[in-house]
Amino acid sequence: MRRPALSPSVTAALAAALLFGASTPLAKQLLRDLPPVLLAGLLYLGSGIGLLLLRLLRDRGWRAPAMPAGERAWLALAIAFGGVLAPLLLLLGLARSGAAAASLLLNLEAVLTALLAWIVFRENADRRIVLGMLLIVAGAVLLAWPGRLAPAAVGPGAPLIALACLCWALDNNFTRKVSASDALFIAGLKGLVAGIANVALAAMLGARLPAAATLAAAMTVGLFGYGVSLVLFVLALRGLGAARTGAYFSTAPFLGAAIAILAFGDHVSPAFWLAALLMGAGVWLHLTERHEHLHTHEPLTHAHRHAHDEHHQHPHDFDWDGREPHTHEHTHAPITHAHPHYPDIHHRHPHR
């Protein structure tokens, strides 16, 4: 029997799902005082402002991110699709569809993320990973499934919601391209742009800012549920790739439902336990994955936080105090070896 392997990247993905899942019942409470569009904007704005302030404190002032010029276009695409287009399409779709149908359709994001990763971006996956993802998504669908879902409940907004999911799936894969860069900067910038866009849209729809206490609560939930969650999501992308990270993150609805049951006394249905079983089986299949074969690393130059392991044997062109991990631009020499690995930033090689 395979033993589960809880790597730092897997832990980051599950922690991201936990924080995002926890934000759902909290946001539901905030909807009593805020319209949905304004709440979305404040959640994103809280994440963006909070993370950029944390980055200023960490770096003791503003420091330009060490991002290669070729990655800036990927980040711009991720922000445009995930921070601007997707929320707008979702809101337009929700206005034309029932809430239950929309909840079901939102599970398309994980499926589309994986399909794009496997087909377009050539990320490796075997049958075990595919089956695990399907079980996790099936659990999420079961949680969102209403007692009755008439065909008319889907409504004409379904294509718009599906397009929103496609935009977020593209965002996930584009963000994977820049995941070696500063996660605080990536998540902070995405949150800031998405927050400004959604608050501006809410203002055009006639929304007004709430009382200071409600404003602070919304932005605090956004900082942790959207901001810190996204930082962890980027770190998971760095170590796992888009498909596996998306699958782990799909446990968020279950974690959110569990928190709602424990904290707010929500009703526990039989579907909850069946969803827990399906998601648990899916996560177990992912945790027990062992992908190992002979592979070759091509020469690669990039900058990210690292320690001097087998993949990071390089000289330094600056005075190094010996502390690890550290961040600087470095070059990987070609190497051929075999060991267990994920499709992380150092293992994006082709498979026959």
CSV table of C-alpha atoms in Angstrom, one decimal, residues 113-253:
chain,number,residue,atom,x,y,z
A,113,THR,CA,-7.8,24.0,-15.4
A,114,ALA,CA,-6.7,20.4,-15.6
A,115,LEU,CA,-7.7,20.0,-19.3
A,116,LEU,CA,-5.8,23.1,-20.2
A,117,ALA,CA,-2.8,22.0,-18.2
A,118,TRP,CA,-2.7,18.6,-19.8
A,119,ILE,CA,-3.7,19.4,-23.4
A,120,VAL,CA,-2.4,22.9,-24.0
A,121,PHE,CA,0.5,23.3,-21.5
A,122,ARG,CA,1.6,19.7,-21.7
A,123,GLU,CA,1.6,19.1,-17.9
A,124,ASN,CA,2.0,15.4,-17.1
A,125,ALA,CA,-0.8,13.4,-15.5
A,126,ASP,CA,-1.5,9.7,-15.2
A,127,ARG,CA,-4.7,7.8,-14.6
A,128,ARG,CA,-4.3,8.0,-10.9
A,129,ILE,CA,-4.2,11.8,-10.9
A,130,VAL,CA,-7.1,12.0,-13.4
A,131,LEU,CA,-9.3,9.7,-11.3
A,132,GLY,CA,-8.4,11.6,-8.1
A,133,MET,CA,-9.4,14.9,-9.7
A,134,LEU,CA,-12.7,13.4,-10.9
A,135,LEU,CA,-13.5,12.1,-7.4
A,136,ILE,CA,-12.8,15.5,-5.8
A,137,VAL,CA,-14.9,17.4,-8.4
A,138,ALA,CA,-17.7,14.8,-8.0
A,139,GLY,CA,-17.7,15.6,-4.3
A,140,ALA,CA,-17.9,19.3,-4.9
A,141,VAL,CA,-20.8,18.8,-7.4
A,142,LEU,CA,-22.6,16.7,-4.8
A,143,LEU,CA,-22.2,19.4,-2.2
A,144,ALA,CA,-23.7,22.0,-4.6
A,145,TRP,CA,-26.5,19.7,-5.9
A,146,PRO,CA,-30.0,21.0,-4.8
A,147,GLY,CA,-32.9,18.8,-4.0
A,148,ARG,CA,-34.4,19.5,-7.4
A,149,LEU,CA,-32.7,21.1,-10.4
A,150,ALA,CA,-35.2,21.7,-13.2
A,151,PRO,CA,-33.7,22.3,-16.6
A,152,ALA,CA,-35.1,25.8,-16.5
A,153,ALA,CA,-33.1,26.5,-13.4
A,154,VAL,CA,-29.8,26.6,-15.4
A,155,GLY,CA,-31.1,29.6,-17.4
A,156,PRO,CA,-29.5,31.5,-20.2
A,157,GLY,CA,-26.6,32.6,-17.9
A,158,ALA,CA,-25.0,29.2,-18.1
A,159,PRO,CA,-22.7,30.0,-21.0
A,160,LEU,CA,-21.5,33.1,-19.2
A,161,ILE,CA,-20.7,31.2,-16.0
A,162,ALA,CA,-18.9,28.5,-18.1
A,163,LEU,CA,-16.9,31.3,-19.7
A,164,ALA,CA,-16.0,32.7,-16.3
A,165,CYS,CA,-14.7,29.3,-15.3
A,166,LEU,CA,-12.7,29.1,-18.5
A,167,CYS,CA,-11.2,32.5,-17.6
A,168,TRP,CA,-10.2,31.3,-14.1
A,169,ALA,CA,-8.8,28.1,-15.6
A,170,LEU,CA,-6.7,30.2,-18.0
A,171,ASP,CA,-5.7,32.4,-15.0
A,172,ASN,CA,-4.5,29.3,-13.1
A,173,ASN,CA,-2.4,28.1,-16.0
A,174,PHE,CA,-1.0,31.6,-16.7
A,175,THR,CA,-0.1,32.1,-13.0
A,176,ARG,CA,1.7,28.7,-13.1
A,177,LYS,CA,4.0,30.3,-15.7
A,178,VAL,CA,5.1,33.0,-13.2
A,179,SER,CA,4.9,31.0,-10.0
A,180,ALA,CA,8.7,31.1,-9.5
A,181,SER,CA,8.5,34.8,-8.9
A,182,ASP,CA,7.5,36.6,-5.7
A,183,ALA,CA,4.1,35.1,-4.6
A,184,LEU,CA,3.3,38.1,-2.4
A,185,PHE,CA,3.7,40.5,-5.3
A,186,ILE,CA,1.7,38.3,-7.8
A,187,ALA,CA,-1.2,37.8,-5.4
A,188,GLY,CA,-1.1,41.4,-4.1
A,189,LEU,CA,-1.2,42.9,-7.6
A,190,LYS,CA,-4.0,40.5,-8.8
A,191,GLY,CA,-6.1,41.4,-5.7
A,192,LEU,CA,-5.5,45.1,-6.1
A,193,VAL,CA,-6.6,45.1,-9.8
A,194,ALA,CA,-9.5,42.8,-9.2
A,195,GLY,CA,-10.6,44.9,-6.2
A,196,ILE,CA,-10.5,48.2,-8.1
A,197,ALA,CA,-12.4,46.7,-11.0
A,198,ASN,CA,-15.2,45.2,-8.9
A,199,VAL,CA,-15.6,48.3,-6.6
A,200,ALA,CA,-15.8,50.5,-9.7
A,201,LEU,CA,-18.4,48.2,-11.1
A,202,ALA,CA,-20.4,48.3,-7.9
A,203,ALA,CA,-20.2,52.1,-7.8
A,204,MET,CA,-21.6,52.3,-11.3
A,205,LEU,CA,-24.5,50.0,-10.1
A,206,GLY,CA,-25.2,52.5,-7.3
A,207,ALA,CA,-23.6,50.8,-4.4
A,208,ARG,CA,-22.3,52.8,-1.5
A,209,LEU,CA,-19.5,52.0,1.0
A,210,PRO,CA,-20.8,50.5,4.2
A,211,ALA,CA,-20.0,51.4,7.8
A,212,ALA,CA,-16.4,51.3,8.9
A,213,ALA,CA,-16.8,48.1,10.9
A,214,THR,CA,-18.4,46.2,8.0
A,215,LEU,CA,-15.8,47.6,5.6
A,216,ALA,CA,-13.0,46.4,7.9
A,217,ALA,CA,-14.6,43.0,8.3
A,218,ALA,CA,-15.0,42.5,4.6
A,219,MET,CA,-11.4,43.5,3.8
A,220,THR,CA,-10.0,41.3,6.6
A,221,VAL,CA,-11.9,38.3,5.3
A,222,GLY,CA,-10.5,39.2,1.9
A,223,LEU,CA,-6.9,39.4,3.2
A,224,PHE,CA,-7.0,35.8,4.5
A,225,GLY,CA,-9.6,34.1,2.4
A,226,TYR,CA,-8.5,35.6,-0.9
A,227,GLY,CA,-5.0,37.1,-0.3
A,228,VAL,CA,-3.1,34.6,1.9
A,229,SER,CA,-5.0,31.8,0.1
A,230,LEU,CA,-3.8,33.0,-3.3
A,231,VAL,CA,-0.2,33.3,-2.0
A,232,LEU,CA,-0.4,29.7,-0.9
A,233,PHE,CA,-2.0,28.8,-4.2
A,234,VAL,CA,0.9,30.3,-6.1
A,235,LEU,CA,3.4,28.4,-3.9
A,236,ALA,CA,1.5,25.2,-4.6
A,237,LEU,CA,1.5,26.0,-8.4
A,238,ARG,CA,5.3,26.3,-8.1
A,239,GLY,CA,5.7,22.9,-6.7
A,240,LEU,CA,2.8,20.9,-8.1
A,241,GLY,CA,1.7,22.4,-11.4
A,242,ALA,CA,-1.8,23.7,-12.3
A,243,ALA,CA,-3.8,20.4,-12.5
A,244,ARG,CA,-2.8,19.0,-9.2
A,245,THR,CA,-3.1,22.3,-7.4
A,246,GLY,CA,-6.5,22.9,-8.9
A,247,ALA,CA,-7.6,19.4,-7.7
A,248,TYR,CA,-6.5,20.0,-4.1
A,249,PHE,CA,-8.1,23.5,-4.2
A,250,SER,CA,-11.4,21.9,-5.2
A,251,THR,CA,-11.8,20.6,-1.7
A,252,ALA,CA,-12.6,24.2,-0.6
A,253,PRO,CA,-16.4,23.8,-0.9
